[in-house]
């Protein structure tokens, strides 16, 4: 028998997919971990489980309690699934700029969804601070605090990192992904560096984030002025990211991200969201940095259906001055 225990037992152990067309053009093994195959549909199921387990183990979260979180959506979806499976209530504070599909998904799951205007972190009305206040005011509740609670990073140190190490038979040369909370990159990066100190750990950033410059020069300086990607990029260094060894970084513009999303769809058969497109474009960039013959791993963080009305809507893309590449056109190395 090969049976997992409940919803949470189905989290993790995702396939590592060799991207054939991109491996061919780079001369490297470009491998992408299919995190959209987690039962809640994204990489954030792993963090959600770890945050809830920590709250339970510390005694903060008790039977019938409420989990409150500020999230761009995917962590909220993971939390809402687990809350249903374990009998907790779930309150999600989400910037109203996030996709309608993610909000609908959260409501479908029975979470209480509170969309609020998107304002910078320094503003007390930012979704992260609002979530904390709601938890403070709600009896028998916890604030999951995914940005600064390192139980998030631990999920990836304990599961995603070891899975990548085993699935590549200890041959991984480089790992790259974008960060929102930083939990994924920090947890995987720390684990892989522990196994092999010369593995290259790299951060991929969208336009409108300070993290690429922070990695490259130690400065909290913005690159570019914004992005259509959701859940990635940041204006500050979170506790999850702090103290993590990161070797290099790259900023990927939105048109390259869109080109890669459509390349993955038409030439690899994968329907994924924008942060996945950005991650894979960044993996192709890292292949150029490390040279042929290397094994480079990244993540496919969530499914494209979560962005049908945006990333897969020509009118919406045009309103952002982005174009859908012709179906026959393949991603070219010169793009990057
Ligand atoms: N991609 C997507 C689609 C996400 O929702 C998130 C989480 N906000 C990330 C990437 C980044 O993951 P992390 O928070 O672990 O940095």
Coordinates of C-alpha atoms and ligand atoms in Angstrom, one line a residue:
X1 CA 0.0 0.0 0.0
X2 CA 1.2 3.5 -0.8
X3 CA -1.2 5.8 1.1
X4 CA -0.7 9.3 2.5
X5 CA -2.4 10.6 5.6
X6 CA -5.1 13.2 4.8
X7 CA -4.7 16.5 2.9
X8 CA -1.5 17.4 4.6
X9 CA 0.0 14.0 3.8
X10 CA -0.3 14.9 0.1
X11 CA 1.8 18.0 0.4
X12 CA 5.3 17.8 -1.1
X13 CA 7.2 15.0 -3.0
X14 CA 6.4 16.8 -6.2
X15 CA 8.0 15.7 -9.5
X16 CA 11.1 17.3 -10.8
X17 CA 10.5 17.9 -14.5
X18 CA 13.3 18.2 -17.1
X19 CA 12.4 21.0 -19.5
X20 CA 13.5 19.4 -22.7
X21 CA 13.4 22.4 -25.1
X22 CA 15.3 24.7 -22.7
X23 CA 17.8 22.0 -21.7
X24 CA 18.5 21.6 -25.4
X25 CA 19.1 25.3 -26.2
X26 CA 21.2 25.9 -23.0
X27 CA 23.2 22.7 -23.1
X28 CA 22.4 22.3 -19.4
X29 CA 19.9 20.2 -17.5
X30 CA 17.1 22.7 -16.7
X31 CA 14.9 21.1 -14.1
X32 CA 11.7 22.5 -12.6
X33 CA 10.0 21.2 -9.5
X34 CA 6.2 21.0 -10.1
X35 CA 5.0 22.8 -7.0
X36 CA 1.7 23.5 -8.7
X37 CA 1.0 19.8 -8.1
X38 CA 0.7 20.2 -4.3
X39 CA -2.9 19.6 -3.2
X40 CA -3.7 23.3 -2.7
X41 CA -2.1 24.1 -6.0
X42 CA 1.1 25.9 -5.0
X43 CA 4.5 25.9 -3.4
X44 CA 2.9 27.7 -0.4
X45 CA 1.1 24.6 0.8
X46 CA 4.5 23.6 2.4
X47 CA 4.8 26.8 4.3
X48 CA 1.2 26.8 5.3
X49 CA 1.5 23.4 6.9
X50 CA 4.7 24.3 8.7
X51 CA 3.2 27.6 10.1
X52 CA 0.1 25.7 11.4
X53 CA 2.2 22.9 12.9
X54 CA 4.4 25.4 14.7
X55 CA 1.3 27.2 16.1
X56 CA -0.2 23.9 17.2
X57 CA 3.1 22.6 18.8
X58 CA 3.7 25.9 20.7
X59 CA 0.1 25.7 22.1
X60 CA -0.9 29.0 20.5
X61 CA -3.4 27.4 18.2
X62 CA -6.0 25.4 20.0
X63 CA -9.0 23.4 19.0
X64 CA -11.6 25.5 17.0
X65 CA -9.2 28.4 16.8
X66 CA -8.7 30.9 14.0
X67 CA -5.7 31.3 11.7
X68 CA -5.3 34.9 10.4
X69 CA -2.8 35.8 7.6
X70 CA -1.9 38.5 5.2
X71 CA -1.2 36.9 1.9
X72 CA -1.0 37.5 -1.9
X73 CA -3.2 34.5 -2.1
X74 CA -1.4 31.2 -2.3
X75 CA -0.4 30.9 1.3
X76 CA -4.0 31.8 2.1
X77 CA -5.3 29.0 -0.1
X78 CA -2.9 26.5 1.5
X79 CA -3.9 27.7 5.0
X80 CA -7.7 27.5 4.1
X81 CA -7.4 23.9 3.0
X82 CA -5.5 22.9 6.1
X83 CA -7.9 24.8 8.4
X84 CA -10.8 23.0 6.9
X85 CA -9.0 19.6 7.3
X86 CA -8.3 20.4 11.0
X87 CA -11.4 22.3 12.1
X88 CA -9.9 25.8 12.3
X89 CA -11.4 29.1 11.0
X90 CA -9.4 31.1 8.5
X91 CA -9.3 34.8 7.9
X92 CA -7.3 36.1 4.9
X93 CA -6.3 39.7 4.4
X94 CA -5.3 40.2 0.7
X95 CA -4.2 43.3 -1.3
X96 CA -7.1 44.0 -3.7
X97 CA -4.5 44.1 -6.6
X98 CA -4.3 40.3 -6.6
X99 CA -6.1 38.1 -9.1
X100 CA -9.9 37.5 -8.9
X101 CA -9.3 33.8 -9.3
X102 CA -7.3 33.6 -6.1
X103 CA -9.9 35.5 -4.2
X104 CA -12.7 33.3 -5.6
X105 CA -10.7 30.2 -4.7
X106 CA -10.3 31.5 -1.1
X107 CA -14.0 32.1 -0.8
X108 CA -14.8 28.7 -2.3
X109 CA -12.8 27.2 0.5
X110 CA -14.8 29.0 3.1
X111 CA -12.2 31.4 4.3
X112 CA -13.2 34.9 5.4
X113 CA -11.6 37.1 2.7
X114 CA -10.8 40.7 3.4
X115 CA -9.4 42.5 0.3
X116 CA -7.8 45.9 1.2
X117 CA -6.0 48.6 -0.8
X118 CA -2.4 47.8 -1.6
X119 CA -0.1 50.2 0.4
X120 CA 3.6 49.9 1.3
X121 CA 4.8 47.9 4.3
X122 CA 5.7 51.1 6.2
X123 CA 2.0 52.1 6.2
X124 CA 0.0 50.7 9.2
X125 CA -2.8 49.8 6.7
X126 CA -0.5 47.3 4.8
X127 CA -2.1 43.9 4.6
X128 CA 0.6 42.3 6.9
X129 CA -0.1 44.7 9.8
X130 CA -3.9 44.5 9.3
X131 CA -3.7 40.7 9.6
X132 CA -1.7 41.0 12.8
X133 CA -4.2 43.5 14.3
X134 CA -7.1 41.2 13.4
X135 CA -5.4 38.3 15.2
X136 CA -4.6 40.5 18.2
X137 CA -8.4 41.3 18.4
X138 CA -9.7 37.8 17.8
X139 CA -10.0 35.3 20.7
X140 CA -8.2 31.9 20.3
X141 CA -6.4 33.0 17.1
X142 CA -2.9 33.1 15.7
X143 CA -1.2 35.3 13.1
X144 CA 0.7 33.0 10.8
X145 CA 3.2 35.8 10.0
X146 CA 4.7 34.0 6.9
X147 CA 7.2 36.8 6.2
X148 CA 9.0 36.8 9.5
X149 CA 8.2 33.5 11.1
X150 CA 11.0 31.2 10.1
X151 CA 8.8 28.1 10.3
X152 CA 8.1 29.1 6.7
X153 CA 11.8 28.7 5.7
X154 CA 12.1 25.5 7.8
X155 CA 9.4 23.8 5.6
X156 CA 11.8 24.1 2.6
X157 CA 14.9 23.2 4.6
X158 CA 13.1 20.0 5.8
X159 CA 11.3 19.0 2.6
X160 CA 11.9 20.8 -0.7
X161 CA 15.7 21.1 -0.3
X162 CA 16.2 17.4 0.5
X163 CA 13.8 16.4 -2.3
X164 CA 15.8 18.4 -4.8
X165 CA 19.1 16.8 -3.5
X166 CA 17.7 13.3 -3.8
X167 CA 15.9 13.8 -7.1
X168 CA 19.1 15.1 -8.8
X169 CA 21.1 12.3 -7.1
X170 CA 23.3 15.1 -5.5
X171 CA 24.2 16.6 -8.9
X172 CA 22.6 20.0 -8.6
X173 CA 25.0 22.8 -9.5
X174 CA 22.7 25.8 -9.2
X175 CA 19.3 26.7 -7.7
X176 CA 17.4 29.9 -8.6
X177 CA 13.9 31.2 -7.8
X178 CA 12.1 34.4 -7.0
X179 CA 11.1 35.4 -3.5
X180 CA 8.2 36.9 -1.8
X181 CA 8.6 36.0 1.9
X182 CA 12.0 34.4 1.0
X183 CA 11.0 31.2 2.7
X184 CA 11.5 29.0 -0.4
X185 CA 14.8 30.4 -1.5
X186 CA 16.3 30.6 2.0
X187 CA 15.2 27.1 3.1
X188 CA 16.3 25.3 -0.1
X189 CA 19.5 27.4 -0.4
X190 CA 20.5 26.7 3.2
X191 CA 19.9 23.0 2.8
X192 CA 21.8 22.7 -0.5
X193 CA 24.8 24.8 0.7
X194 CA 25.0 22.4 3.7
X195 CA 25.3 19.4 1.4
X196 CA 27.6 21.1 -1.1
X197 CA 29.1 24.6 -0.2
X198 CA 30.0 25.4 -3.8
X199 CA 26.4 25.0 -5.1
X200 CA 25.3 28.3 -6.7
X201 CA 22.2 29.8 -5.0
X202 CA 20.7 32.7 -6.9
X203 CA 17.8 35.1 -6.5
X204 CA 15.5 36.0 -9.3
X205 CA 13.6 39.3 -9.0
X206 CA 10.8 41.0 -10.8
X207 CA 11.0 44.7 -11.7
X208 CA 10.0 46.9 -8.8
X209 CA 11.8 45.0 -6.1
X210 CA 14.9 45.8 -4.0
X211 CA 16.2 42.3 -3.5
X212 CA 18.4 41.9 -6.6
X213 CA 20.4 45.0 -5.6
X214 CA 20.5 43.8 -2.0
X215 CA 22.1 40.6 -3.1
X216 CA 24.5 42.2 -5.6
X217 CA 25.6 45.3 -3.6
X218 CA 24.0 45.1 -0.2
X219 CA 21.8 48.1 -1.0
X220 CA 18.0 48.3 -0.6
X221 CA 17.6 50.0 -3.9
X222 CA 14.7 49.5 -6.3
X223 CA 15.3 48.0 -9.8
X224 CA 12.6 49.0 -12.3
X225 CA 9.1 50.3 -11.5
X226 CA 6.8 47.3 -11.1
X227 CA 5.6 44.0 -12.5
X228 CA 2.5 42.0 -13.4
X229 CA 3.9 39.1 -11.4
X230 CA 2.1 38.3 -8.1
X231 CA 3.5 37.1 -4.8
X232 CA 7.2 37.9 -5.6
X233 CA 9.6 40.8 -5.1
X234 CA 9.9 42.8 -2.0
X235 CA 10.8 46.2 -0.6
X236 CA 12.5 44.8 2.5
X237 CA 14.6 41.8 3.7
X238 CA 12.4 39.5 5.8
X239 CA 13.5 37.4 8.7
X240 CA 13.2 34.3 6.5
X241 CA 15.7 35.7 4.0
X242 CA 18.0 37.3 6.5
X243 CA 21.4 35.6 7.0
X244 CA 21.0 33.3 3.9
X245 CA 24.0 32.9 1.6
X246 CA 23.0 34.0 -1.9
X247 CA 25.6 34.1 -4.6
X248 CA 24.0 36.2 -7.3
X249 CA 20.8 37.7 -8.5
X250 CA 19.1 38.8 -11.7
X251 CA 16.1 41.0 -12.5
X252 CA 13.8 39.6 -15.2
X253 CA 11.4 42.0 -17.0
X254 CA 7.8 41.2 -17.6
X255 CA 8.0 40.7 -21.4
X256 CA 10.6 38.0 -20.8
X257 CA 8.4 36.4 -18.2
X258 CA 5.4 36.4 -20.5
X259 CA 7.5 35.0 -23.3
X260 CA 8.6 32.2 -21.1
X261 CA 5.1 31.5 -19.7
X262 CA 3.9 31.0 -23.3
X263 CA 7.0 29.0 -24.3
X264 CA 6.3 26.6 -21.4
X265 CA 2.6 26.4 -22.5
X266 CA 3.2 25.8 -26.3
X267 CA 6.5 24.0 -26.3
X268 CA 6.7 22.1 -23.0
X269 CA 3.0 21.6 -22.4
X270 CA 3.0 23.3 -19.0
X271 CA 0.3 25.9 -17.9
X272 CA 1.9 27.9 -15.1
X273 CA 1.7 31.4 -13.5
X274 CA 4.0 34.4 -14.1
X275 CA 6.4 33.7 -11.2
X276 CA 7.0 30.2 -12.7
X277 CA 7.7 31.9 -16.1
X278 CA 10.1 34.3 -14.4
X279 CA 11.8 31.4 -12.5
X280 CA 12.4 29.4 -15.6
X281 CA 13.7 32.5 -17.6
X282 CA 16.1 33.0 -14.6
X283 CA 17.2 29.4 -14.8
X284 CA 18.1 29.9 -18.4
X285 CA 20.0 33.0 -17.4
X286 CA 21.9 31.0 -14.7
X287 CA 22.7 28.3 -17.3
X288 CA 24.5 31.1 -19.3
X289 CA 26.4 32.1 -16.2
X290 CA 27.5 28.6 -15.1
X291 CA 28.2 27.2 -18.6
X292 CA 27.1 24.1 -20.4
X293 CA 26.8 20.7 -18.8
X294 CA 25.4 22.0 -15.5
X295 CA 22.3 20.9 -13.6
X296 CA 20.1 23.9 -12.7
X297 CA 16.9 23.6 -10.6
X298 CA 14.0 26.0 -10.2
X299 CA 10.3 25.9 -9.3
X300 CA 7.0 25.9 -11.1
X301 CA 5.2 27.6 -8.2
X302 CA 1.5 27.7 -9.2
X303 CA -0.9 26.9 -12.0
X304 CA -1.8 29.2 -14.9
X305 CA -5.5 28.8 -14.3
X306 CA -5.0 31.1 -11.2
X307 CA -4.4 34.0 -13.7
X308 CA -6.7 33.2 -16.6
X309 CA -8.2 36.7 -16.6
X310 CA -4.8 38.4 -16.7
X311 CA -1.8 36.5 -18.0
X312 CA -3.9 34.5 -20.5
X313 CA -6.0 37.5 -21.6
X314 CA -4.7 39.4 -24.5
X315 CA -6.5 42.6 -23.7
X316 CA -5.3 42.7 -20.2
X317 CA -1.7 42.1 -21.3
X318 CA -2.0 44.8 -24.0
X319 CA -3.1 47.2 -21.3
X320 CA 0.2 46.5 -19.6
X321 CA 2.1 47.0 -22.9
X322 CA 2.9 43.3 -23.1
X323 CA 2.5 41.0 -26.1
X324 CA 1.7 37.3 -26.4
X325 CA 4.4 35.7 -28.6
X326 CA 3.3 33.9 -31.7
X327 CA 2.5 30.2 -31.0
X328 CA 5.3 28.9 -33.2
X329 CA 7.9 31.2 -31.6
X330 CA 10.3 29.6 -29.2
X331 CA 12.1 31.3 -26.3
X332 CA 15.5 32.4 -27.6
X333 CA 18.7 32.7 -25.5
X334 CA 19.3 36.2 -26.9
X335 CA 16.1 37.3 -25.1
X336 CA 17.9 37.1 -21.8
Ligands
LIG1 N1 5.4 32.4 -6.5 C1 4.1 32.5 -6.1 C2 3.1 32.3 -7.2 C3 3.8 32.8 -4.8 O1 2.5 32.9 -4.4 C4 4.8 33.0 -3.9 C5 4.5 33.3 -2.4 N2 4.1 34.6 -2.2 C6 6.2 32.9 -4.3 C7 6.4 32.6 -5.6 C8 7.3 33.2 -3.4 O2 7.6 32.3 -2.4 P1 8.2 32.7 -1.0 O3 7.1 33.4 -0.3 O4 8.6 31.4 -0.4 O5 9.4 33.6 -1.3

